[in-house]
Amino acid sequence: MKRVLFRRFSSSSSSFALNAKRVFSQSSAVATADENAAAAVLAKMPRFDYTPPPYDGPRSEEILRKRSEFLSPSMFYFYKKPLNIVDGKKQYLFDEDGRRYLDAFGGIATVCCGHCHPDVIEAIINQTKRLQHSTVLYLNNAIADFAEALASKMPRDLKVVFFTNSGTEANELAMMIARLYTGCHDIISLRNAYHGNAAGTMGATAQCNWKFNVVQSGVHHALNPDQYRGVFGSDGEKYAKDVEEIIDFGTSGRVAGFISEAIQGVGGILELAPGYLPSVYKTIKKAGGLCIADEVQAGFARIGSHFWGFEAHGVVPDIVTMAKGIGNGIPIGAVVTTPEIAHVLTRRCYFNTFGGNPVCTAAGHAVLKVLEKEKLQENALVVGSYLKDQLMALQEKHEIIGDVRGRGLMLGVELVTDRLKKTPAKTEILHVMESMKDMGVLVGKGGFYGNVFRITPPLCFTKEDSGMAFDARNPFLITPILFFIVSYII
């Protein structure tokens, strides 16, 4: 039985595990060795010339008590002992004791310039000193200047911007615009997609984990062009046939639109199969629909090779939605479309009290300037490619790593207990996450089965950071996985 368990997890690490079995006879010994390895990795963290000021606020236990009593019970957190993060700088976070962590999650792909970037902070402070809020009923240069700068990053006639407060709001608005413009109600989304948790976007979301049993009408979910688990592998055009069939057999033959991410974030960093989007976009256009690109996570230079995720597929959508990285942590989202399509909102009064808030738009404009000034898109490409190579080298060493995927600094690592069956390693990933946190590395997780590491760090992430955290040659990196195997064997 022990040998079977070992083969399931890492056939290439047999000598290490067998030796470990002789050395560690109790789980407490394993834990001690794990702690020693974590301490060694912490000592190897890259130099960083910043020391956070002493924290004298409430401790994690007190915050957790208040959270349990006064905040929604739907809120969840990572780790058995949740972290109390009190400070951040660039790609690092600091807890209540001043301990430094390498942030490889970026606040769910949100922090693109780095935590507390001085240029963004300065823009926020300067605007706040002059005017914190005015509504779009009055003129203000912050919203107009940012809209112009944002439009300059878009292809063709995509130049009309409507600001929102989040990605969910942006996707809700985009779907409504498509329905108004076309006069149709049917929207096609993808299975495994996540587009938000409001009334309309929950309908477009296609994972039961994120859906309540409420009315969700007018959305059809097409076969997901999943290159790892999908029935057609990487053949995007074969998956695209399903969209044609949905239109033929599930609608009147006309649709309002199609919405998709180029890389599914919550869905487990799944990059759509090559050839899929061009084929589907043609089909949707033929049925009179609009194509909506959800760039909430993949946009704003994160994939490195392009500024927007859809550009990597050679398509131009009719509507683009964005949030997260657009504000580097400031709550702001946006919908960008053409003048003709945008005109449908003039049929009635459509208003958003905080959309285009001067502080938020000043911050967004500063983020755009920093991305260009510091060449963070280029950095995402170079460091992301290097990091992906390190992860693929780890995959060769450890059977528990079933797939490595993504682009730039939007990468996914799927853990499985059986590579042939692709059995999700749901429990194992939790152990590895805890161990990596103890080592000072913070990553996210996602995917329908919750077995995929989501690596979406700030775009100032360096090769040195990548080497410390994910280099297959680093003997301390593989410690969490190997000690997990040992704990099963003993």
Short mmCIF file of C-alpha atoms in Angstrom, two decimals, residues 113-344:
data_model
loop_
_atom_site.label_atom_id
_atom_site.label_comp_id
_atom_site.label_asym_id
_atom_site.label_seq_id
_atom_site.Cartn_x
_atom_site.Cartn_y
_atom_site.Cartn_z
CA CYS A 113 2.21 47.57 -10.77
CA GLY A 114 3.18 46.23 -7.37
CA HIS A 115 1.82 46.93 -3.91
CA CYS A 116 1.73 50.60 -2.91
CA HIS A 117 3.46 51.90 -6.01
CA PRO A 118 4.56 55.47 -5.23
CA ASP A 119 3.28 56.93 -8.51
CA VAL A 120 -0.18 55.44 -7.99
CA ILE A 121 -0.26 56.54 -4.35
CA GLU A 122 0.76 60.06 -5.34
CA ALA A 123 -2.01 60.26 -7.94
CA ILE A 124 -4.57 59.07 -5.39
CA ILE A 125 -3.43 61.50 -2.69
CA ASN A 126 -3.21 64.49 -5.00
CA GLN A 127 -6.68 63.89 -6.40
CA THR A 128 -8.17 63.20 -2.96
CA LYS A 129 -6.77 66.49 -1.65
CA ARG A 130 -8.57 68.39 -4.39
CA LEU A 131 -11.77 66.46 -5.02
CA GLN A 132 -12.81 63.02 -3.76
CA HIS A 133 -16.16 62.74 -5.51
CA SER A 134 -18.32 64.83 -7.79
CA THR A 135 -20.37 62.40 -9.97
CA VAL A 136 -20.23 62.47 -13.76
CA LEU A 137 -23.00 65.08 -13.76
CA TYR A 138 -20.18 67.64 -13.58
CA LEU A 139 -17.05 67.85 -15.67
CA ASN A 140 -13.74 66.60 -14.33
CA ASN A 141 -10.51 65.99 -16.22
CA ALA A 142 -9.54 62.78 -14.37
CA ILE A 143 -12.26 60.64 -15.96
CA ALA A 144 -11.82 62.13 -19.43
CA ASP A 145 -8.02 61.82 -19.42
CA PHE A 146 -8.10 58.19 -18.33
CA ALA A 147 -10.81 57.29 -20.83
CA GLU A 148 -8.69 58.78 -23.63
CA ALA A 149 -5.57 56.91 -22.48
CA LEU A 150 -7.49 53.65 -22.15
CA ALA A 151 -9.03 54.02 -25.61
CA SER A 152 -5.53 54.44 -27.06
CA LYS A 153 -4.75 50.85 -25.98
CA MET A 154 -7.72 49.41 -27.86
CA PRO A 155 -7.87 48.26 -31.51
CA ARG A 156 -10.03 49.75 -34.28
CA ASP A 157 -13.09 51.73 -33.21
CA LEU A 158 -13.21 50.51 -29.60
CA LYS A 159 -12.98 53.92 -27.96
CA VAL A 160 -16.09 54.65 -25.90
CA VAL A 161 -15.58 53.94 -22.20
CA PHE A 162 -18.15 53.46 -19.43
CA PHE A 163 -16.61 53.15 -15.97
CA THR A 164 -17.98 50.83 -13.29
CA ASN A 165 -16.87 49.73 -9.82
CA SER A 166 -16.01 46.09 -10.51
CA GLY A 167 -15.66 43.36 -13.09
CA THR A 168 -19.07 41.97 -12.22
CA GLU A 169 -20.68 45.34 -12.95
CA ALA A 170 -18.72 45.64 -16.18
CA ASN A 171 -19.88 42.24 -17.42
CA GLU A 172 -23.48 42.93 -16.37
CA LEU A 173 -23.43 46.14 -18.40
CA ALA A 174 -21.78 44.49 -21.41
CA MET A 175 -24.42 41.77 -21.54
CA MET A 176 -27.21 44.30 -21.26
CA ILE A 177 -25.71 46.41 -24.05
CA ALA A 178 -25.49 43.34 -26.31
CA ARG A 179 -29.14 42.51 -25.64
CA LEU A 180 -30.28 46.07 -26.27
CA TYR A 181 -28.25 46.48 -29.45
CA THR A 182 -29.30 43.20 -31.06
CA GLY A 183 -32.86 42.98 -29.76
CA CYS A 184 -32.12 39.38 -28.72
CA HIS A 185 -31.92 37.89 -25.25
CA ASP A 186 -29.79 34.77 -25.74
CA ILE A 187 -26.16 34.93 -24.57
CA ILE A 188 -23.66 32.13 -25.11
CA SER A 189 -21.02 31.56 -22.47
CA LEU A 190 -18.57 28.73 -21.82
CA ARG A 191 -18.77 25.91 -19.34
CA ASN A 192 -16.25 26.45 -16.53
CA ALA A 193 -16.48 30.23 -17.03
CA TYR A 194 -16.70 32.81 -14.27
CA HIS A 195 -17.98 36.30 -15.11
CA GLY A 196 -19.35 37.55 -11.79
CA ASN A 197 -21.91 36.90 -9.09
CA ALA A 198 -24.76 39.32 -9.78
CA ALA A 199 -28.06 38.39 -11.45
CA GLY A 200 -26.96 38.37 -15.10
CA THR A 201 -23.33 37.41 -14.66
CA MET A 202 -24.22 34.49 -12.42
CA GLY A 203 -26.18 33.19 -15.39
CA ALA A 204 -23.10 33.51 -17.59
CA THR A 205 -20.94 31.86 -14.94
CA ALA A 206 -20.89 28.12 -15.49
CA GLN A 207 -19.64 26.40 -12.35
CA CYS A 208 -22.11 25.15 -9.74
CA ASN A 209 -19.66 26.26 -7.02
CA TRP A 210 -20.47 29.90 -7.81
CA LYS A 211 -24.19 29.70 -8.65
CA PHE A 212 -27.21 30.05 -6.37
CA ASN A 213 -30.59 28.55 -7.22
CA VAL A 214 -32.12 31.80 -8.49
CA VAL A 215 -33.62 32.77 -11.85
CA GLN A 216 -30.88 32.83 -14.48
CA SER A 217 -32.39 33.08 -17.94
CA GLY A 218 -31.21 33.42 -21.49
CA VAL A 219 -27.71 31.97 -21.21
CA HIS A 220 -26.48 28.85 -23.02
CA HIS A 221 -23.20 27.25 -21.97
CA ALA A 222 -21.04 25.86 -24.76
CA LEU A 223 -18.48 23.09 -24.56
CA ASN A 224 -15.32 24.47 -22.99
CA PRO A 225 -12.25 24.40 -25.30
CA ASP A 226 -10.14 22.94 -22.48
CA GLN A 227 -6.79 21.79 -23.85
CA TYR A 228 -6.07 19.59 -20.81
CA ARG A 229 -9.36 17.87 -20.00
CA GLY A 230 -11.41 18.61 -23.10
CA VAL A 231 -12.57 15.87 -25.48
CA PHE A 232 -10.89 17.51 -28.50
CA GLY A 233 -7.60 18.43 -26.88
CA SER A 234 -6.13 21.54 -28.53
CA ASP A 235 -8.35 21.49 -31.64
CA GLY A 236 -10.22 24.75 -31.17
CA GLU A 237 -12.35 24.49 -34.30
CA LYS A 238 -13.92 21.21 -33.18
CA TYR A 239 -15.07 22.81 -29.92
CA ALA A 240 -16.40 25.77 -31.91
CA LYS A 241 -18.92 23.49 -33.68
CA ASP A 242 -20.83 23.27 -30.41
CA VAL A 243 -21.61 26.99 -30.57
CA GLU A 244 -23.13 26.49 -34.03
CA GLU A 245 -25.30 23.68 -32.68
CA ILE A 246 -26.45 25.75 -29.69
CA ILE A 247 -27.58 28.49 -32.07
CA ASP A 248 -29.28 26.02 -34.41
CA PHE A 249 -31.04 23.94 -31.77
CA GLY A 250 -31.29 26.15 -28.69
CA THR A 251 -32.19 29.59 -30.01
CA SER A 252 -34.28 31.27 -32.70
CA GLY A 253 -31.17 31.38 -34.86
CA ARG A 254 -30.29 34.86 -33.62
CA VAL A 255 -28.33 35.68 -30.47
CA ALA A 256 -27.39 38.73 -28.46
CA GLY A 257 -23.77 37.76 -27.99
CA PHE A 258 -20.97 35.55 -26.82
CA ILE A 259 -18.84 36.23 -23.73
CA SER A 260 -15.56 34.60 -22.83
CA GLU A 261 -12.19 35.06 -21.19
CA ALA A 262 -9.10 34.35 -23.29
CA ILE A 263 -7.67 32.63 -20.22
CA GLN A 264 -10.16 31.45 -17.61
CA GLY A 265 -8.95 32.71 -14.24
CA VAL A 266 -11.29 31.30 -11.61
CA GLY A 267 -11.70 28.30 -13.91
CA GLY A 268 -8.08 27.30 -13.30
CA ILE A 269 -5.93 29.41 -15.68
CA LEU A 270 -7.28 27.62 -18.74
CA GLU A 271 -6.19 29.14 -22.05
CA LEU A 272 -8.77 28.58 -24.77
CA ALA A 273 -7.68 26.17 -27.50
CA PRO A 274 -6.01 27.76 -30.58
CA GLY A 275 -8.38 28.57 -33.40
CA TYR A 276 -11.43 28.60 -31.15
CA LEU A 277 -12.17 32.30 -30.82
CA PRO A 278 -11.74 33.21 -34.51
CA SER A 279 -14.16 30.44 -35.49
CA VAL A 280 -16.72 31.29 -32.79
CA TYR A 281 -16.57 35.02 -33.49
CA LYS A 282 -17.49 34.32 -37.14
CA THR A 283 -20.40 32.15 -36.04
CA ILE A 284 -21.70 34.76 -33.59
CA LYS A 285 -21.47 37.53 -36.18
CA LYS A 286 -23.42 35.41 -38.63
CA ALA A 287 -26.16 35.01 -36.00
CA GLY A 288 -26.30 38.77 -35.48
CA GLY A 289 -24.60 38.75 -32.09
CA LEU A 290 -21.84 40.77 -30.45
CA CYS A 291 -18.58 39.33 -29.14
CA ILE A 292 -17.65 40.28 -25.56
CA ALA A 293 -14.10 39.82 -24.30
CA ASP A 294 -13.88 39.53 -20.52
CA GLU A 295 -10.40 40.92 -19.76
CA VAL A 296 -10.91 41.30 -16.01
CA GLN A 297 -7.99 38.97 -15.24
CA ALA A 298 -6.06 38.43 -18.48
CA GLY A 299 -6.00 42.10 -19.50
CA PHE A 300 -3.74 45.01 -18.70
CA ALA A 301 -0.41 43.51 -19.84
CA ARG A 302 -0.57 40.41 -17.63
CA ILE A 303 -0.05 37.83 -20.40
CA GLY A 304 3.10 39.64 -21.58
CA SER A 305 2.92 38.83 -25.27
CA HIS A 306 -0.01 41.24 -25.69
CA PHE A 307 -1.73 43.93 -23.67
CA TRP A 308 -5.10 42.16 -23.92
CA GLY A 309 -5.79 38.44 -23.80
CA PHE A 310 -8.00 38.45 -26.91
CA GLU A 311 -5.12 39.82 -29.02
CA ALA A 312 -3.25 36.53 -28.58
CA HIS A 313 -6.08 34.85 -30.50
CA GLY A 314 -6.08 37.31 -33.39
CA VAL A 315 -9.64 38.56 -32.84
CA VAL A 316 -11.24 41.96 -32.24
CA PRO A 317 -14.34 41.91 -30.00
CA ASP A 318 -17.25 44.33 -30.09
CA ILE A 319 -17.16 44.95 -26.35
CA VAL A 320 -14.28 44.62 -23.87
CA THR A 321 -14.72 44.47 -20.10
CA MET A 322 -11.98 45.00 -17.54
CA ALA A 323 -11.34 45.52 -13.82
CA LYS A 324 -8.77 44.23 -11.26
CA GLY A 325 -5.43 45.28 -12.78
CA ILE A 326 -6.96 48.45 -14.22
CA GLY A 327 -6.72 50.05 -10.75
CA ASN A 328 -3.92 48.06 -9.06
CA GLY A 329 -6.28 47.44 -6.13
CA ILE A 330 -8.52 50.50 -6.41
CA PRO A 331 -12.14 49.39 -7.07
CA ILE A 332 -12.71 50.31 -10.70
CA GLY A 333 -13.91 48.51 -13.82
CA ALA A 334 -14.77 49.54 -17.35
CA VAL A 335 -16.66 48.62 -20.48
CA VAL A 336 -15.18 49.71 -23.81
CA THR A 337 -17.11 49.50 -27.06
CA THR A 338 -17.74 51.36 -30.31
CA PRO A 339 -19.67 54.65 -30.60
CA GLU A 340 -22.47 52.93 -32.50
CA ILE A 341 -22.97 50.19 -29.93
CA ALA A 342 -22.59 52.57 -26.98
CA HIS A 343 -25.42 54.72 -28.30
CA VAL A 344 -28.03 52.18 -27.15
#
